[in-house]
CSV table of C-alpha atoms in Angstrom, one decimal:
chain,number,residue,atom,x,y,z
V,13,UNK,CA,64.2,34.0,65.7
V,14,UNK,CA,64.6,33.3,69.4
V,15,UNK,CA,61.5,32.5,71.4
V,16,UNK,CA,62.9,34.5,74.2
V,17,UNK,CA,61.7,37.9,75.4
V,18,UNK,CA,64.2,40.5,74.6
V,19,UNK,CA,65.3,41.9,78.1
V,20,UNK,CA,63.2,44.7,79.9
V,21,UNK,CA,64.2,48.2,80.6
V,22,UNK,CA,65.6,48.7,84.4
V,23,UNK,CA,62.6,49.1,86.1
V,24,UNK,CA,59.7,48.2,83.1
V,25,UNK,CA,58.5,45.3,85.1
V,26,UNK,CA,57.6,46.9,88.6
V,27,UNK,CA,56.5,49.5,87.0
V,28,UNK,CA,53.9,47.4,84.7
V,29,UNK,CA,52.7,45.5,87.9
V,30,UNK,CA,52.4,48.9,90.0
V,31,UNK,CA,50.0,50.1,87.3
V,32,UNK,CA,48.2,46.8,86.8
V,33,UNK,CA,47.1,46.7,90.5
V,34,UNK,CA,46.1,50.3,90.1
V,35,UNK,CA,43.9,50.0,86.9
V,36,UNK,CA,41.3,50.3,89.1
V,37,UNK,CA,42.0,53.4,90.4
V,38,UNK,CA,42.4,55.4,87.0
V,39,UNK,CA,38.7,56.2,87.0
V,40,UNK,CA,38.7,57.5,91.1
V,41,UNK,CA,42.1,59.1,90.1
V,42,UNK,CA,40.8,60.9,87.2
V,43,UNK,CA,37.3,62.2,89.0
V,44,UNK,CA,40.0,63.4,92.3
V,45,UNK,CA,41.7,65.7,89.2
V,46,UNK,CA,38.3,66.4,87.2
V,47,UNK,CA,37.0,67.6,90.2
V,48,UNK,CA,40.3,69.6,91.8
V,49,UNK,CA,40.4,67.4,94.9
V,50,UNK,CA,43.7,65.9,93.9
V,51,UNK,CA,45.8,69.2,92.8
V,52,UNK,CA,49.2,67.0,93.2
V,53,UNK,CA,50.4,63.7,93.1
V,54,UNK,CA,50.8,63.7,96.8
V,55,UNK,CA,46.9,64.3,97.8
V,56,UNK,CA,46.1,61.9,94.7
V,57,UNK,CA,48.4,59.1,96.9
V,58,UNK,CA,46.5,59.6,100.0
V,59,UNK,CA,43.0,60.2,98.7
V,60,UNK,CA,43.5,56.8,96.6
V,61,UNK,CA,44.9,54.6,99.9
V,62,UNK,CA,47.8,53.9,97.5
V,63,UNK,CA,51.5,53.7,97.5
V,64,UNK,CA,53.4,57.0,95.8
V,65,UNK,CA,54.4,54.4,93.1
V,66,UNK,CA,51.0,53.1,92.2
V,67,UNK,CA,49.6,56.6,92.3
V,68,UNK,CA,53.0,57.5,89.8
V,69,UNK,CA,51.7,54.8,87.4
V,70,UNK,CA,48.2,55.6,87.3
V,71,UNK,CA,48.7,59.8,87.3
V,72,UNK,CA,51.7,58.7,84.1
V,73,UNK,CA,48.5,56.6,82.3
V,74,UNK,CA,46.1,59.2,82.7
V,75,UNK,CA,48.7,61.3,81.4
V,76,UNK,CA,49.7,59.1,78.5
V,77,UNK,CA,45.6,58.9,77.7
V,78,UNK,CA,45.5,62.7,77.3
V,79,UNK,CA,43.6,63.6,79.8
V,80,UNK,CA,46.1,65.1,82.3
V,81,UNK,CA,49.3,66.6,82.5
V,82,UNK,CA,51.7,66.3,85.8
V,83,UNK,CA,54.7,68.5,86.2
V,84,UNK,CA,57.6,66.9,85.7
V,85,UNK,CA,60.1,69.2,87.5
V,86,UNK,CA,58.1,70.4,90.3
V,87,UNK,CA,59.5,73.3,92.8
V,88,UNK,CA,58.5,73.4,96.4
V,89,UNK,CA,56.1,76.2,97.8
V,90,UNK,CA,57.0,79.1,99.4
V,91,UNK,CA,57.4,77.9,103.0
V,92,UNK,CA,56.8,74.5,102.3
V,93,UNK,CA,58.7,71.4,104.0
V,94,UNK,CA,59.7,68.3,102.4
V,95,UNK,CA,60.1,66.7,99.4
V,96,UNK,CA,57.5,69.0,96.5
V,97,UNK,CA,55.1,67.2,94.9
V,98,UNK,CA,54.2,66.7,91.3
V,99,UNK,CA,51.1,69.1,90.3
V,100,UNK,CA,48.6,67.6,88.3
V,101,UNK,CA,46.4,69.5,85.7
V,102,UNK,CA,43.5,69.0,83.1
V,103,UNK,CA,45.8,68.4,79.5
V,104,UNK,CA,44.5,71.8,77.5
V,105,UNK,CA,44.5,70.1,74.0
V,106,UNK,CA,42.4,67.0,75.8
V,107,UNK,CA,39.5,65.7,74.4
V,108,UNK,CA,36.2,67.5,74.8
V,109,UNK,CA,32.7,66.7,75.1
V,110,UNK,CA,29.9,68.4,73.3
V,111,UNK,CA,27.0,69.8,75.1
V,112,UNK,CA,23.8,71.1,74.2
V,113,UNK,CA,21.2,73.0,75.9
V,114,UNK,CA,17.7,74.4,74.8
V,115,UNK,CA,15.8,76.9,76.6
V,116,UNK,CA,12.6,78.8,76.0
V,117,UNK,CA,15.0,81.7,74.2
V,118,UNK,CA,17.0,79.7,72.2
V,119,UNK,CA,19.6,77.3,72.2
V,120,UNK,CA,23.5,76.9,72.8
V,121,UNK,CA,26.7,74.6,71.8
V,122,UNK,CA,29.8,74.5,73.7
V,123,UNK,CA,32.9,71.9,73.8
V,124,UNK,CA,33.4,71.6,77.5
V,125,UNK,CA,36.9,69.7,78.7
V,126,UNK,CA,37.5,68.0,81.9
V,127,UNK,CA,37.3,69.9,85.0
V,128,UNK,CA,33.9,71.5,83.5
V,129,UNK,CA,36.3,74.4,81.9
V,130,UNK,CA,34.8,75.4,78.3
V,131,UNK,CA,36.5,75.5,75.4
V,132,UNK,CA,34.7,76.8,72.8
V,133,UNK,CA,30.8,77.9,72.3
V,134,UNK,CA,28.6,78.3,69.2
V,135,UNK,CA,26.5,82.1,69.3
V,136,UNK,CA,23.0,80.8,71.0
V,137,UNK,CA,19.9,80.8,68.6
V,138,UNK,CA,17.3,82.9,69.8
V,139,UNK,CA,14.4,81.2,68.0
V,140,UNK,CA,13.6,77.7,69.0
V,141,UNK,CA,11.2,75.7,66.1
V,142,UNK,CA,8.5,74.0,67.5
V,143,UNK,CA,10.1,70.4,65.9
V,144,UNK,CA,12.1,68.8,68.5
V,145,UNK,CA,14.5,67.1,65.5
V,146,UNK,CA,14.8,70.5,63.6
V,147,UNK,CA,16.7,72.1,66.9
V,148,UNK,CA,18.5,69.4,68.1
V,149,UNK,CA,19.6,68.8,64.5
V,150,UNK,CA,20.9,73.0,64.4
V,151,UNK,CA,22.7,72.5,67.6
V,152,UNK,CA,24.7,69.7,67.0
V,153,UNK,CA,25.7,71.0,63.7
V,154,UNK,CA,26.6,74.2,65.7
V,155,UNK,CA,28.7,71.8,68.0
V,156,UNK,CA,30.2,70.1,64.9
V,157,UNK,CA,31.8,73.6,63.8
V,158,UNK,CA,33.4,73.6,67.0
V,159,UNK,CA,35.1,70.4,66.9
V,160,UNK,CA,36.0,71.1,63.4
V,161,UNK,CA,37.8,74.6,64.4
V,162,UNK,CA,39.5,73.2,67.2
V,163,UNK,CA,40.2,69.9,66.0
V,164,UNK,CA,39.2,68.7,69.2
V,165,UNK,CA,38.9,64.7,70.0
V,166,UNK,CA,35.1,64.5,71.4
V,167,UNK,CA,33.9,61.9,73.7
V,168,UNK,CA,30.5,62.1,73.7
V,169,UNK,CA,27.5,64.4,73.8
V,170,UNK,CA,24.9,65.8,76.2
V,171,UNK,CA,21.7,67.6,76.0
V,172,UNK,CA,19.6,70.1,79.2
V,173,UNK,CA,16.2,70.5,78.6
V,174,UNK,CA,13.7,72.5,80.2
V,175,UNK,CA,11.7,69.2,80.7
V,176,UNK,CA,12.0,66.7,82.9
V,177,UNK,CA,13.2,63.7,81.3
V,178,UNK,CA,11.0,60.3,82.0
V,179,UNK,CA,13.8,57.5,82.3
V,180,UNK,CA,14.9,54.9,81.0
V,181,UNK,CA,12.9,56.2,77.2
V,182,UNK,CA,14.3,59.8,77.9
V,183,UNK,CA,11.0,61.5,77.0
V,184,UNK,CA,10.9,64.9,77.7
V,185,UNK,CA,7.3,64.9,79.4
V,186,UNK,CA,6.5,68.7,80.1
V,187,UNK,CA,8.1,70.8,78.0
V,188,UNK,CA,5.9,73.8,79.1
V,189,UNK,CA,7.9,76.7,77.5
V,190,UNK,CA,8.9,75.2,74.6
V,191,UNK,CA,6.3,74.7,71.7
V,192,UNK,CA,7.8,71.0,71.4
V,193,UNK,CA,4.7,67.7,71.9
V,194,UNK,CA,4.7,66.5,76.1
V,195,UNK,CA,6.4,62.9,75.6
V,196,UNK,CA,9.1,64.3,72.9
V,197,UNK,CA,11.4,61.3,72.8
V,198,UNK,CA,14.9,63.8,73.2
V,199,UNK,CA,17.5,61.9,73.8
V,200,UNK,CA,16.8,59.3,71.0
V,201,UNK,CA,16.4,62.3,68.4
V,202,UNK,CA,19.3,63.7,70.1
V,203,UNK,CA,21.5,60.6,69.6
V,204,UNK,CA,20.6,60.2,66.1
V,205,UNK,CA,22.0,63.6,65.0
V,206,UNK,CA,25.0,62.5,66.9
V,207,UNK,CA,25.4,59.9,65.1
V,208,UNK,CA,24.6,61.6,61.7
V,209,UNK,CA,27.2,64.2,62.6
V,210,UNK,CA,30.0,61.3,62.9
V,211,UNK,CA,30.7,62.0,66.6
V,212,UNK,CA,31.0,58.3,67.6
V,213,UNK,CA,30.6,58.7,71.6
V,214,UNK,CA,27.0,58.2,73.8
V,215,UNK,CA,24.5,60.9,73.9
V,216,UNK,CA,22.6,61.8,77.0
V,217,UNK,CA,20.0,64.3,77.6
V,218,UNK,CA,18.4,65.4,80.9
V,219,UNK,CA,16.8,68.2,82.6
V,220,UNK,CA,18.2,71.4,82.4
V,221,UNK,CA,17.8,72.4,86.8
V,222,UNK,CA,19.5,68.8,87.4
V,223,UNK,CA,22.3,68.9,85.0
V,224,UNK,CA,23.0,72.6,86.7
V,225,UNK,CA,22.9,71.1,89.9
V,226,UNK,CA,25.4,68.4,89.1
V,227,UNK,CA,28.3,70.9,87.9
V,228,UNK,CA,27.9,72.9,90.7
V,229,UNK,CA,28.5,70.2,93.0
V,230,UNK,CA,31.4,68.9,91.3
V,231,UNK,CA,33.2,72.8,90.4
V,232,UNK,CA,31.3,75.0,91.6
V,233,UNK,CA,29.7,76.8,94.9
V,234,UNK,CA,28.1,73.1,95.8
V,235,UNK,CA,31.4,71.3,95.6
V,236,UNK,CA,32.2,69.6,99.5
V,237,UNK,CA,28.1,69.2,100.2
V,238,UNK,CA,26.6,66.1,100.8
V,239,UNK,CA,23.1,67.1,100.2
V,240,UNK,CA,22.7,69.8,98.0
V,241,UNK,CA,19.3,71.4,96.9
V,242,UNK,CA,19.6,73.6,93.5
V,243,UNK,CA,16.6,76.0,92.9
V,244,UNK,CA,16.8,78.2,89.5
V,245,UNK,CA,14.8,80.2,87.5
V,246,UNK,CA,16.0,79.1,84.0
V,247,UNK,CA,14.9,81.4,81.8
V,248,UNK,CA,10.7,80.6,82.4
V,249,UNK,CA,9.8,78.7,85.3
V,250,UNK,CA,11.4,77.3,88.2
V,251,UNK,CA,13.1,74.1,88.1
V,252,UNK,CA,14.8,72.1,91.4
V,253,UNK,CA,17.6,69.3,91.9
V,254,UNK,CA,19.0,67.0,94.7
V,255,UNK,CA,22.0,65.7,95.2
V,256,UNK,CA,23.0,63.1,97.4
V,257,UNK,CA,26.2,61.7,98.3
V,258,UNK,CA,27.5,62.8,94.7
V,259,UNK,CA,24.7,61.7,92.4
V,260,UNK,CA,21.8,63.5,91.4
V,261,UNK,CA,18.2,62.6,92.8
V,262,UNK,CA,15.8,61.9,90.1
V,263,UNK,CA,13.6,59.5,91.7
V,264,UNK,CA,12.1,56.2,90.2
V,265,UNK,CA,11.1,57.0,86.8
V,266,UNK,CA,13.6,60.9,86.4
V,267,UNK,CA,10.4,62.9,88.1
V,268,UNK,CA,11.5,64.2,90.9
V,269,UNK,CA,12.4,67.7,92.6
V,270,UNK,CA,9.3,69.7,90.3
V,271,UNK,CA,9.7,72.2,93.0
V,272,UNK,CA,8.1,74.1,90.5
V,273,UNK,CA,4.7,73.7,91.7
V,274,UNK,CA,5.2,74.1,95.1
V,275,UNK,CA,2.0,76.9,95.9
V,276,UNK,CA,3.6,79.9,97.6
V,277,UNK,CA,0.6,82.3,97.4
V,278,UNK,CA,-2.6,80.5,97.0
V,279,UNK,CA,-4.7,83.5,95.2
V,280,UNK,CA,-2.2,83.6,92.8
V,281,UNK,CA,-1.3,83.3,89.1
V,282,UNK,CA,-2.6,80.6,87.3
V,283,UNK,CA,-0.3,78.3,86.8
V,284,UNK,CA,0.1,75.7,83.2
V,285,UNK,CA,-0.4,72.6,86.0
V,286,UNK,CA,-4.0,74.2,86.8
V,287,UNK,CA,-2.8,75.1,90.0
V,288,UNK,CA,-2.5,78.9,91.5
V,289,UNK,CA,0.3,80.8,92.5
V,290,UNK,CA,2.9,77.9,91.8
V,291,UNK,CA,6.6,79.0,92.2
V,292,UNK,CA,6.9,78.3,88.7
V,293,UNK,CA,4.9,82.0,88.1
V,294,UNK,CA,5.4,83.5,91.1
V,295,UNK,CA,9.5,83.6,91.4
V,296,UNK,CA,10.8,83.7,87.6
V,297,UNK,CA,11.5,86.7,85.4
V,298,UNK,CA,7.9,87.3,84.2
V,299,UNK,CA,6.4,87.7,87.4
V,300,UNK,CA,9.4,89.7,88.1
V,301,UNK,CA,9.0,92.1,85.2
V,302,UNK,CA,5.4,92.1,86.2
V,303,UNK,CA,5.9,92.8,90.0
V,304,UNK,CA,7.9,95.9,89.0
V,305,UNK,CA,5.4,97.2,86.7
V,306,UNK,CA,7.8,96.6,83.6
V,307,UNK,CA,6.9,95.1,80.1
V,308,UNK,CA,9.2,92.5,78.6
V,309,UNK,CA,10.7,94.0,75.3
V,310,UNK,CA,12.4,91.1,72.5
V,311,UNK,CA,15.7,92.7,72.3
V,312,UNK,CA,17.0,90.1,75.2
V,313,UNK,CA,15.6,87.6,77.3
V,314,UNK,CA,13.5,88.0,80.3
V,315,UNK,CA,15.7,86.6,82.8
V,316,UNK,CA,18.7,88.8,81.3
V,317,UNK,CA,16.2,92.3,81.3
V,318,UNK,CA,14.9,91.4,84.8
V,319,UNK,CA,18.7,90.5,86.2
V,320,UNK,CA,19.7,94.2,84.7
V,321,UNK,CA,16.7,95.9,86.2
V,322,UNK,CA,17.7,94.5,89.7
V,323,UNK,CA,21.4,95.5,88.6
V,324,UNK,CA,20.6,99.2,87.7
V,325,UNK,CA,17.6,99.7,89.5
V,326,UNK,CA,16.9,98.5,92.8
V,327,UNK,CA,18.5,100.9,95.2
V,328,UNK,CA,16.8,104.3,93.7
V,329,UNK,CA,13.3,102.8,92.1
V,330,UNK,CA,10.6,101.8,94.6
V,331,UNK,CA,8.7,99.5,92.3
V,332,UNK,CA,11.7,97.6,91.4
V,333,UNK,CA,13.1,97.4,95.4
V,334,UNK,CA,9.1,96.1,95.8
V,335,UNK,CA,9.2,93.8,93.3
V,336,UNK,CA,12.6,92.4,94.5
V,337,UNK,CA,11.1,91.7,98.4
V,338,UNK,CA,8.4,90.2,97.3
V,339,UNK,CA,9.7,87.4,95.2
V,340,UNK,CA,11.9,87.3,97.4
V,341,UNK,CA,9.2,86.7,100.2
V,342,UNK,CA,7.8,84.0,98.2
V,343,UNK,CA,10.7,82.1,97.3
V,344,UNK,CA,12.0,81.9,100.8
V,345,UNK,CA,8.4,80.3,101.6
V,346,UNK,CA,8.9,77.5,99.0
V,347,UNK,CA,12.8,77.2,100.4
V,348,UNK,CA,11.6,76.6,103.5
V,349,UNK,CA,9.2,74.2,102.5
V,350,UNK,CA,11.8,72.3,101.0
V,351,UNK,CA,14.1,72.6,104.1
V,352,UNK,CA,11.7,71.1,106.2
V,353,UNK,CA,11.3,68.0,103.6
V,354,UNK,CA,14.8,67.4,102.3
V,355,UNK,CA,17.1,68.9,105.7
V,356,UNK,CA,19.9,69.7,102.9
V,357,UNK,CA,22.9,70.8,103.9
V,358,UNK,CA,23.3,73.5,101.6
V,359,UNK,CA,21.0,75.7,99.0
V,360,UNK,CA,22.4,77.0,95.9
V,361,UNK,CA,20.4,79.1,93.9
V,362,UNK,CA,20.6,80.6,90.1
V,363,UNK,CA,19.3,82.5,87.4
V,364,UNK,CA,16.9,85.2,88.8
V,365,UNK,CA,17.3,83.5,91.8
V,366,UNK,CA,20.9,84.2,92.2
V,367,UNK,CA,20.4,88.0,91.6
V,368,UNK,CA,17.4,88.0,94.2
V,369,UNK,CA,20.1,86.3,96.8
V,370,UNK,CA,22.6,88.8,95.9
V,371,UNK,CA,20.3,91.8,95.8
V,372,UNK,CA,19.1,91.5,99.6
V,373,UNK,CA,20.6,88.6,101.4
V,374,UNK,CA,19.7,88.7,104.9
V,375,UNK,CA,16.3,89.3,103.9
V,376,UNK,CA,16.2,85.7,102.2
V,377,UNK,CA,17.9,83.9,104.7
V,378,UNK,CA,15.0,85.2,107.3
V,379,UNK,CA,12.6,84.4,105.6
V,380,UNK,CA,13.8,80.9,105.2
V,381,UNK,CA,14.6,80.8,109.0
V,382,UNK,CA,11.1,82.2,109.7
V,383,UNK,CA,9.3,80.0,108.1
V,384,UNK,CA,11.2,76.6,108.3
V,385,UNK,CA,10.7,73.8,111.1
V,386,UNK,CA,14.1,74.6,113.2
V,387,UNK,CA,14.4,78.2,112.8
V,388,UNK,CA,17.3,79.9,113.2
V,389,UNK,CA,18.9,77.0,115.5
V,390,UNK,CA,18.9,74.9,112.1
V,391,UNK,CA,19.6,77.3,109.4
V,392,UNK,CA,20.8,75.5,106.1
V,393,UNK,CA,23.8,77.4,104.2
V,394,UNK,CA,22.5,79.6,100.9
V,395,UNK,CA,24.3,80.5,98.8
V,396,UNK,CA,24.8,81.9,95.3
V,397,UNK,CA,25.5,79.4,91.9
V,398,UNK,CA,29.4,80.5,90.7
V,399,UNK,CA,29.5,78.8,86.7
V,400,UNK,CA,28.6,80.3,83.8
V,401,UNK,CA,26.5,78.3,81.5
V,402,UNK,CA,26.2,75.1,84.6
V,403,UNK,CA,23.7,73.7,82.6
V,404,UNK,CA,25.4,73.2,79.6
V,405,UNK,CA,28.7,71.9,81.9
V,406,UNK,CA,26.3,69.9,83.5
V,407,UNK,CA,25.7,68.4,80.6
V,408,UNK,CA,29.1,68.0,79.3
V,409,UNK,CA,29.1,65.9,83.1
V,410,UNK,CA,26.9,63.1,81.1
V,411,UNK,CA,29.6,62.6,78.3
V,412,UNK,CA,32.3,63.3,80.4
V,413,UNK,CA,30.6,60.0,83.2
V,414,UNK,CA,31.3,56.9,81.0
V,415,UNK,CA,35.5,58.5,80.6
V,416,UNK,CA,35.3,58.5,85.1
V,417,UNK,CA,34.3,55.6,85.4
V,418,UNK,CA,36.6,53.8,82.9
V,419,UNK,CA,38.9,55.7,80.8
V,420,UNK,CA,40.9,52.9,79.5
V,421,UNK,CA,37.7,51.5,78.2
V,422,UNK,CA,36.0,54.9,76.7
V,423,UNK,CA,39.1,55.9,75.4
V,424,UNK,CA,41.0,53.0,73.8
């Protein structure tokens, strides 16, 4: 047998050296389609700095990993001049990630794909045990069902948590609403039914408010901002999240944002910090339900009876238009607050929140104006979360971060 190489295909070789000067740029190349800044090969080309050839080679790996798909014959736009350019697209049979997210009224699975689109979720359990293991164990089961009914390829797993998470143990330190011990080690329980279930990827875990904050800046109504402030409701409390220049605040030690105890009316409720009047009980769906003189019945959640009481009720019930103005009236005190510390360019807001925002806009942008150091002349953008489920998408971001940053390396 001859030592010889056998000859290459016409064109093999620059095309192998194209490709290995642009291994670098699969990772930004696949974050630019994940997050639907590169919708064609030609804005993947100039957002990269690279030649159309490189930007060919990496967009043809990416698609020979699974993870996209770029149209081979591709027609020109109505009206458009020039050559048309090759559309690239999240692969629909791609691989997944699981995610996992507990709340005070129950707990949810979903398989979530790249470009934060879900593909499949479990029915939510509306009873959460008070052992950590036992309902992180259920859920990832649940999740386990779905990879086995789609037969998906899963690269990992994440967890939200109505906690926040101390870093680097992953301890979930306050998990107020939940009947779980402060100082729960999550994530390590988490990772362990992981690996019990066979999935063979990392697990993550994080606070639920940050993780929602993270998909929305990637796809959803905080994508283009450079410093984003999320404020939620969840479904008890009131979480917050940063994020600057693309990556999540969480201070030294995964603490910070607890906008949560900011005090927004002094002679107020009490509050599970020993404070008073915290926004954690003055803004969610309890002191909502409350305001407007309504008692909280089992059949759903409070945040989903107090989102269809503002839905049904507000423009012909008194109570329920009071109750609306004045959460509203105490939220945009905390905003403001929070405008005057963190000068973000842009608020988001969801849960209850969202519904309050929607429910009386102008009222909540005033108040924010009012009350904040540069008034009108200064006022910060707020608007309303757009995802369904962010947190568990967010989530899904954890498993989804180790595939950005290297996909040859997570995937091969």
């Amino acid at each position: 047998m001859s030592g010889k190489a056998g000859p290459r295909a016409a064109g093999e070789g620059n095309t192998r050296t194209r490709l290995d000067r642009g291994r670098g740029a699969l990772g930004p190349a696949l974050e630019l389609v994940h997050t639907g800044r590169a919708p064609t090969r030609a804005v993947l080309t100039a957002e990269l700095g690279v030649t159309r050839a490189t930007a060919g080679a990496v967009a043809a790996e990416l698609e020979a990993l699974g993870l996209i798909r770029v149209d081979a014959h591709p027609g020109a736009a109505a009206g458009a001049q020039g050559r048309p350019s090759h559309r690239l697209e999240i692969a629909e049979d791609g691989p997944v990630a699981l995610a996992a997210q507990v709340h005070a009224d129950g707990f949810r699975a979903a398989l979530v794909g790249l470009g934060g689109r879900i593909v499949a979720t479990a029915p939510g359990c509306e009873t959460v045990d008070a052992d950590p293991a036992k309902v992180l164990g259920s859920v990832v089961e649940a999740g386990v069902e779905l990879l086995r009914d789609t037969g998906r390829r899963c690269v990992g797993a994440g967890l939200a948590v109505p906690s926040a998470v101390a870093e680097p143990e992953g301890l979930a330190l306050n998990p107020l609403h939940l009947a779980w011990p402060a100082g729960a080690p999550v994530r390590e329980i988490f990772a362990e039914r992981v690996r019990a279930a066979g999935i063979s990827g990392p697990a993550f875990a994080a606070n639920d408010i940050n993780l929602a904050a993270l998909a929305e800046h990637r796809h959803g109504a905080g994508r283009g901002s450079r410093d984003l402030l999320c404020v939620a409701t969840g479904h008890r409390g009131v979480g917050g999240a940063l994020v600057l220049d693309g990556r999540l605040h969480t201070g030294s030690s995964g603490l910070a944002l607890e906008v949560g105890h900011l005090t927004v009316n002094p002679e107020g409720r009490p509050c599970h910090c020993g404070s008073r009047g915290c926004l954690d009980v003055e803004t969610d769906p309890a002191a909502f339900l409350a305001a407007a003189g309504r008692e909280a019945g089992p059949e759903v959640s409070q945040l989903q009876q107090a989102h269809d009481l503002i839905q049904t009720a507000y423009a012909t019930d008194p109570a329920v238009r009071g109750a609306v103005e004045l959460l509203i009236d105490r939220l945009g005190l905390g905003l403001a607050g929070l405008v005057n510390i963190l000068n973000p360019d842009r608020i988001i807001l969801g849960g209850l929140h969202r519904t309050l925002l929607d429910a009386d806009p102008e009222r909540l942008r005033a108040v924010v104006a009012d009350r904040s150091l540069w008034g009108r002349s200064g006022q910060v953008p707020i608007l309303a979360c757009t995802l369904d489920h962010s947190s568990l998408v967010g989530a899904a971001e954890l498993a989804w971060q180790p595939v950005l940053d290297d996909p040859l390396t997570a995937l091969t």
